[in-house]
Amino acid sequence: MADDQVPAASGSRQISLDAVQSLADFAQACDRLRAGRSYAELRKAARPRSLPAATLSDLLNAKTTPTRETVSTFLLACGLDDDAAQRPWLAAWERVATAHQPRPAGAERARQARPRLLGVHAAIQIPGAAGELPPYVPRDLDADLRTALTAATAQGGFVLLVGGSSVGKTRALYEAIRADFPEWWLLHPGDTTAITNHATAPTSRTVLWLDELQRYLNHPTGLPAGTLRQLITAGTAVVATLWPDEYGMRTARPLAGQPDPYANDRDLLLLAHTIRVPDTLSPAERRRGETLAPTDPRIRVALDATDAGFTQVLAAGPALIQRWEQATDCYGKAVITAALDVSFPRFDGAVVTCLRLVQG
């Protein structure tokens, strides 16, 4: 079944959600999904959630754009009671709800965003692997992440993923936003000035993407906490990633009488819903990886590595191998290896694994 072909609750008909481009289209699709159920039957099926007759009338007759909660409750009443079943319907709703929203300069729909341009690491290349990235291995943190993102998109908020290098922070964030908010505008500012300019006229249904947050905090003018508060108040969903040492340095309070160079950063980071990303996969995550391993040899290689973590092996290869291969002599390669050992100890095992793959 194609992704845009969604079964009605009765299982007897197909509804093409890609054809839904207007509020009237969405109302018609919802009317087909209810498959003749009366308002009273729908209200009963939705319990303990509330689904008033007036709300149903507005939804099914395209009188007003329904809220996300109303759509989710209606889908539940029609028998679509899990996230996977509701997701394409909510994506269609987002498309309709955002059709006439102003587009921020330089923004694109989240579903159109290219992961590599957002900061997702290129994956190691293994014979037989297809595509730029291997399938996403669901993480234990995904449920908490999506709950936080839902809250941030409902009223504005700041979601921050904190974890070491190449542990999957950016990929997890990308997958969550692409799955749940594909029709939101996604703005990836080049610098703090771009953020400040956007804050003067913020747009609704916009995700502000700040991968490697320290790059913005280290700007000569910094990123004022007041600017972030302004964006959150306007309903912007701010998302970011940060390394643990950067987080610790910027949130620690100085000793009495000592300078406090990170006072602004501390105030800014306290605005965030912070989620920690572990360096290694949990047993449950490894089991999910095992189910996907037959579909992509890169996952198999990363799972089998014993001298480095799963995500580090997947992500460490391309850039590190290229630098190692392009060193002009053995001395240069030795310098690179020593520098990696000192600067990126978490990469050491990944480098060994990836070089073994290159060398055969």
XYZ file of C-alpha atoms in Angstrom:
360
model
C 0.000 0.000 0.000
C 1.415 3.446 -0.921
C 2.035 5.886 1.919
C -0.736 8.211 0.716
C -3.315 5.420 0.560
C -4.827 5.104 4.019
C -7.461 2.512 4.909
C -10.753 3.712 6.317
C -11.765 2.261 9.695
C -14.108 -0.145 7.962
C -11.192 -1.492 5.928
C -13.360 -1.434 2.796
C -12.142 1.707 1.069
C -8.969 3.673 0.409
C -8.492 7.388 1.031
C -5.774 9.264 -0.841
C -4.418 11.839 1.601
C -1.913 13.291 -0.867
C -4.922 14.700 -2.716
C -5.951 16.689 0.377
C -4.883 20.284 -0.295
C -7.742 22.359 1.152
C -10.002 22.463 4.191
C -12.868 21.148 2.051
C -10.706 18.240 0.875
C -9.830 17.392 4.469
C -13.457 17.542 5.590
C -14.452 15.218 2.738
C -11.716 12.726 3.670
C -12.850 12.783 7.314
C -16.447 12.197 6.261
C -15.357 9.138 4.267
C -13.336 7.889 7.221
C -16.282 8.023 9.608
C -18.023 5.531 7.277
C -21.580 6.535 8.160
C -21.137 6.726 11.935
C -23.540 9.144 13.601
C -22.331 12.032 15.742
C -23.588 10.177 18.819
C -21.588 7.060 17.873
C -18.453 9.107 17.328
C -18.835 10.920 20.661
C -19.254 7.593 22.445
C -16.240 6.044 20.700
C -14.088 9.062 21.629
C -14.644 8.725 25.389
C -13.104 9.723 27.744
C -12.088 12.488 25.331
C -14.648 15.136 24.471
C -15.999 15.411 20.909
C -19.032 17.765 20.928
C -21.555 17.694 18.100
C -20.788 21.318 17.208
C -17.093 20.488 16.873
C -17.889 17.504 14.651
C -20.150 19.657 12.492
C -17.411 22.249 12.027
C -14.901 19.525 11.141
C -17.058 17.572 8.698
C -18.518 20.650 6.984
C -15.229 22.597 6.660
C -16.558 25.512 8.689
C -13.300 26.155 10.562
C -9.831 24.645 10.678
C -9.925 22.099 13.525
C -7.280 21.903 16.199
C -4.740 19.079 16.222
C -6.381 17.699 19.380
C -9.803 17.644 17.698
C -8.422 15.794 14.680
C -6.617 13.270 16.873
C -9.782 12.643 18.909
C -11.860 12.216 15.750
C -9.342 9.721 14.350
C -9.463 7.787 17.626
C -13.245 7.660 17.419
C -12.920 6.267 13.881
C -10.695 3.436 15.075
C -7.254 4.909 14.313
C -5.854 4.577 17.810
C -2.071 4.506 17.346
C 0.532 7.037 16.240
C 1.419 5.247 13.005
C -2.202 5.217 11.847
C -2.847 8.840 12.793
C 0.400 10.276 11.427
C -0.590 10.629 7.728
C -3.900 12.207 8.717
C -2.205 14.708 11.000
C 0.287 15.490 8.217
C -2.621 16.236 5.867
C -4.188 18.430 8.550
C -0.899 20.307 8.976
C -0.700 20.882 5.226
C -4.176 22.402 5.217
C -3.661 24.400 8.403
C -0.406 25.938 7.156
C -1.387 26.509 3.518
C -1.891 30.244 3.974
C 0.736 30.867 6.629
C 3.503 33.332 5.706
C 6.817 31.716 4.839
C 9.846 32.942 6.773
C 12.706 34.056 4.559
C 14.946 31.081 3.834
C 12.584 28.497 5.375
C 11.267 25.276 3.855
C 8.696 22.690 4.826
C 10.125 20.257 7.359
C 9.283 17.322 5.070
C 11.493 18.861 2.363
C 14.521 19.456 4.575
C 17.667 17.562 3.630
C 19.162 15.850 6.683
C 22.786 16.424 5.694
C 22.193 20.188 5.434
C 20.690 20.156 8.921
C 23.795 18.555 10.420
C 23.036 14.834 10.260
C 26.351 13.047 9.721
C 26.977 11.179 6.495
C 26.969 7.440 7.045
C 29.795 5.004 6.411
C 29.696 3.507 2.941
C 29.495 -0.275 2.797
C 29.183 -2.381 -0.378
C 25.527 -3.148 -0.938
C 24.229 -0.145 1.043
C 21.786 2.124 -0.741
C 20.783 5.665 0.074
C 22.451 8.528 1.863
C 21.372 7.331 5.311
C 20.500 3.929 6.750
C 17.021 3.403 8.238
C 16.507 5.155 11.551
C 16.808 2.919 14.589
C 14.162 4.194 17.052
C 15.632 5.425 20.322
C 14.257 5.069 23.842
C 14.170 8.859 24.120
C 11.822 9.268 21.125
C 8.616 9.245 23.196
C 9.886 11.970 25.544
C 11.218 13.937 22.573
C 7.926 13.848 20.699
C 5.962 14.783 23.808
C 8.252 17.794 24.302
C 7.962 18.775 20.639
C 4.177 18.534 20.760
C 4.132 20.903 23.733
C 6.572 23.279 22.013
C 4.528 23.379 18.819
C 1.291 23.890 20.733
C 2.338 27.084 22.520
C 5.994 27.763 21.765
C 8.936 26.156 23.504
C 12.569 25.150 23.461
C 13.671 21.508 23.171
C 17.365 20.734 23.651
C 19.140 17.413 23.069
C 22.385 17.085 25.026
C 24.834 14.327 24.155
C 28.348 13.568 23.011
C 29.696 13.666 19.494
C 27.923 11.448 16.958
C 25.516 9.830 19.428
C 22.470 10.453 17.224
C 21.140 13.765 18.577
C 20.533 15.449 15.241
C 19.156 12.341 13.542
C 16.635 11.756 16.349
C 15.489 15.389 16.172
C 15.217 15.317 12.385
C 13.181 12.104 12.368
C 10.777 13.345 15.063
C 10.041 16.651 13.344
C 9.761 15.130 9.885
C 7.316 12.495 11.174
C 5.075 14.643 13.363
C 5.333 18.168 11.940
C 6.153 17.765 8.248
C 4.201 20.833 7.141
C 5.702 23.284 9.614
C 8.182 25.807 8.300
C 11.729 24.876 9.240
C 14.208 27.730 9.505
C 17.928 26.961 9.799
C 19.574 30.345 10.462
C 23.165 30.913 9.429
C 24.045 33.055 12.434
C 22.706 34.939 15.423
C 21.891 37.989 13.320
C 19.449 35.910 11.276
C 17.765 34.745 14.483
C 17.438 38.305 15.753
C 15.992 39.448 12.432
C 13.424 36.654 12.483
C 12.452 37.508 16.054
C 11.331 40.978 14.935
C 8.553 39.404 12.849
C 8.174 35.733 13.889
C 5.875 33.497 11.882
C 3.490 30.886 13.203
C 4.030 27.138 12.774
C 7.782 27.577 12.520
C 10.584 25.367 13.841
C 13.842 27.202 14.498
C 16.639 24.675 13.978
C 19.822 25.367 16.017
C 22.005 22.288 15.624
C 25.355 22.706 17.448
C 23.937 25.492 19.614
C 27.382 26.581 20.782
C 28.029 28.038 17.324
C 25.327 30.615 17.980
C 26.288 31.178 21.611
C 29.901 31.758 20.610
C 28.916 34.519 18.192
C 30.502 37.887 19.090
C 27.106 39.253 20.123
C 25.928 35.948 21.589
C 22.305 34.807 21.478
C 20.344 36.873 24.005
C 18.018 34.883 26.227
C 15.478 37.658 25.693
C 15.416 36.931 21.963
C 14.644 33.284 22.618
C 11.886 34.222 25.071
C 10.403 36.499 22.414
C 10.355 33.676 19.883
C 8.849 31.176 22.326
C 6.148 33.654 23.337
C 5.293 34.079 19.655
C 4.725 30.317 19.358
C 8.013 29.292 17.752
C 9.305 25.777 18.422
C 13.047 26.158 19.014
C 15.083 22.940 18.764
C 18.798 22.535 19.365
C 21.647 20.139 20.143
C 24.632 20.638 22.430
C 27.588 18.659 23.747
C 27.599 17.836 27.508
C 30.801 19.748 28.240
C 29.383 22.850 26.551
C 26.168 22.490 28.546
C 28.004 22.004 31.829
C 30.342 24.939 31.233
C 27.505 27.311 30.387
C 25.123 26.303 33.187
C 27.644 26.172 36.053
C 27.504 29.111 38.443
C 30.823 30.853 39.179
C 32.328 31.075 42.625
C 31.386 34.085 44.690
C 33.222 37.160 43.504
C 34.326 35.563 40.223
C 33.290 36.800 36.749
C 30.169 35.225 35.260
C 30.768 35.122 31.472
C 27.942 32.640 30.855
C 25.128 34.374 32.740
C 23.109 34.900 29.555
C 23.741 31.365 28.300
C 22.664 29.918 31.645
C 19.385 31.863 31.507
C 18.862 30.739 27.915
C 19.510 27.053 28.629
C 17.180 27.102 31.624
C 14.347 27.808 29.156
C 14.853 24.412 27.538
C 13.211 21.062 27.994
C 16.485 19.130 28.086
C 16.759 15.509 26.953
C 19.961 13.535 27.443
C 21.151 11.304 24.614
C 23.251 8.316 25.785
C 26.557 7.422 24.126
C 25.530 3.795 23.548
C 22.413 1.893 22.553
C 20.257 0.299 25.224
C 19.371 -3.404 24.929
C 15.938 -2.418 23.599
C 17.501 -0.132 20.997
C 19.876 -2.866 19.907
C 16.922 -5.206 19.424
C 15.290 -2.626 17.180
C 18.549 -2.342 15.300
C 18.645 -6.095 14.804
C 15.233 -6.022 13.139
C 16.517 -3.407 10.669
C 19.955 -4.950 10.057
C 18.769 -7.198 7.198
C 17.616 -4.088 5.310
C 20.957 -2.236 5.379
C 24.495 -3.630 5.816
C 25.642 -0.434 7.526
C 23.435 -1.231 10.501
C 24.840 -4.753 10.653
C 28.432 -3.453 10.647
C 27.694 -0.872 13.359
C 25.932 -3.409 15.558
C 28.812 -5.869 15.242
C 31.527 -3.335 16.109
C 33.114 -4.105 19.481
C 35.578 -1.211 19.725
C 33.153 1.691 19.220
C 29.524 2.659 19.713
C 26.795 2.010 17.135
C 26.110 5.643 16.217
C 29.797 6.580 16.261
C 30.645 3.848 13.759
C 27.748 4.880 11.515
C 28.738 8.543 11.547
C 32.498 8.662 12.085
C 33.617 7.094 8.845
C 33.437 9.504 5.911
C 35.161 12.627 7.220
C 37.748 10.822 9.310
C 38.673 8.330 6.619
C 38.962 11.086 4.026
C 41.354 13.068 6.206
C 43.377 9.960 6.961
C 43.537 8.890 3.303
C 44.517 12.348 2.085
C 47.426 12.727 4.492
C 50.539 13.114 2.315
C 52.775 10.763 4.292
C 52.893 8.346 7.184
C 53.995 11.128 9.515
C 50.880 13.105 8.601
C 48.678 10.112 9.255
C 50.339 9.581 12.614
C 49.707 13.206 13.565
C 46.040 12.921 12.598
C 45.659 9.704 14.592
C 47.329 11.239 17.646
C 45.171 14.346 17.405
C 42.032 12.241 17.211
C 43.120 10.217 20.228
C 43.546 13.395 22.272
C 40.643 15.471 20.991
C 37.991 12.849 20.232
C 38.514 9.817 22.446
C 35.002 8.579 21.675
C 35.977 8.382 18.006
C 39.072 6.246 18.554
C 37.325 2.899 18.212
C 35.158 4.194 15.397
C 38.243 5.298 13.473
C 39.809 1.854 13.872
C 36.628 0.147 12.693
C 36.167 2.454 9.701
C 39.807 2.204 8.624
C 39.547 -1.576 8.747
C 36.565 -1.354 6.412
C 38.503 0.857 3.982
C 41.603 -1.310 4.096
C 39.550 -4.488 3.606
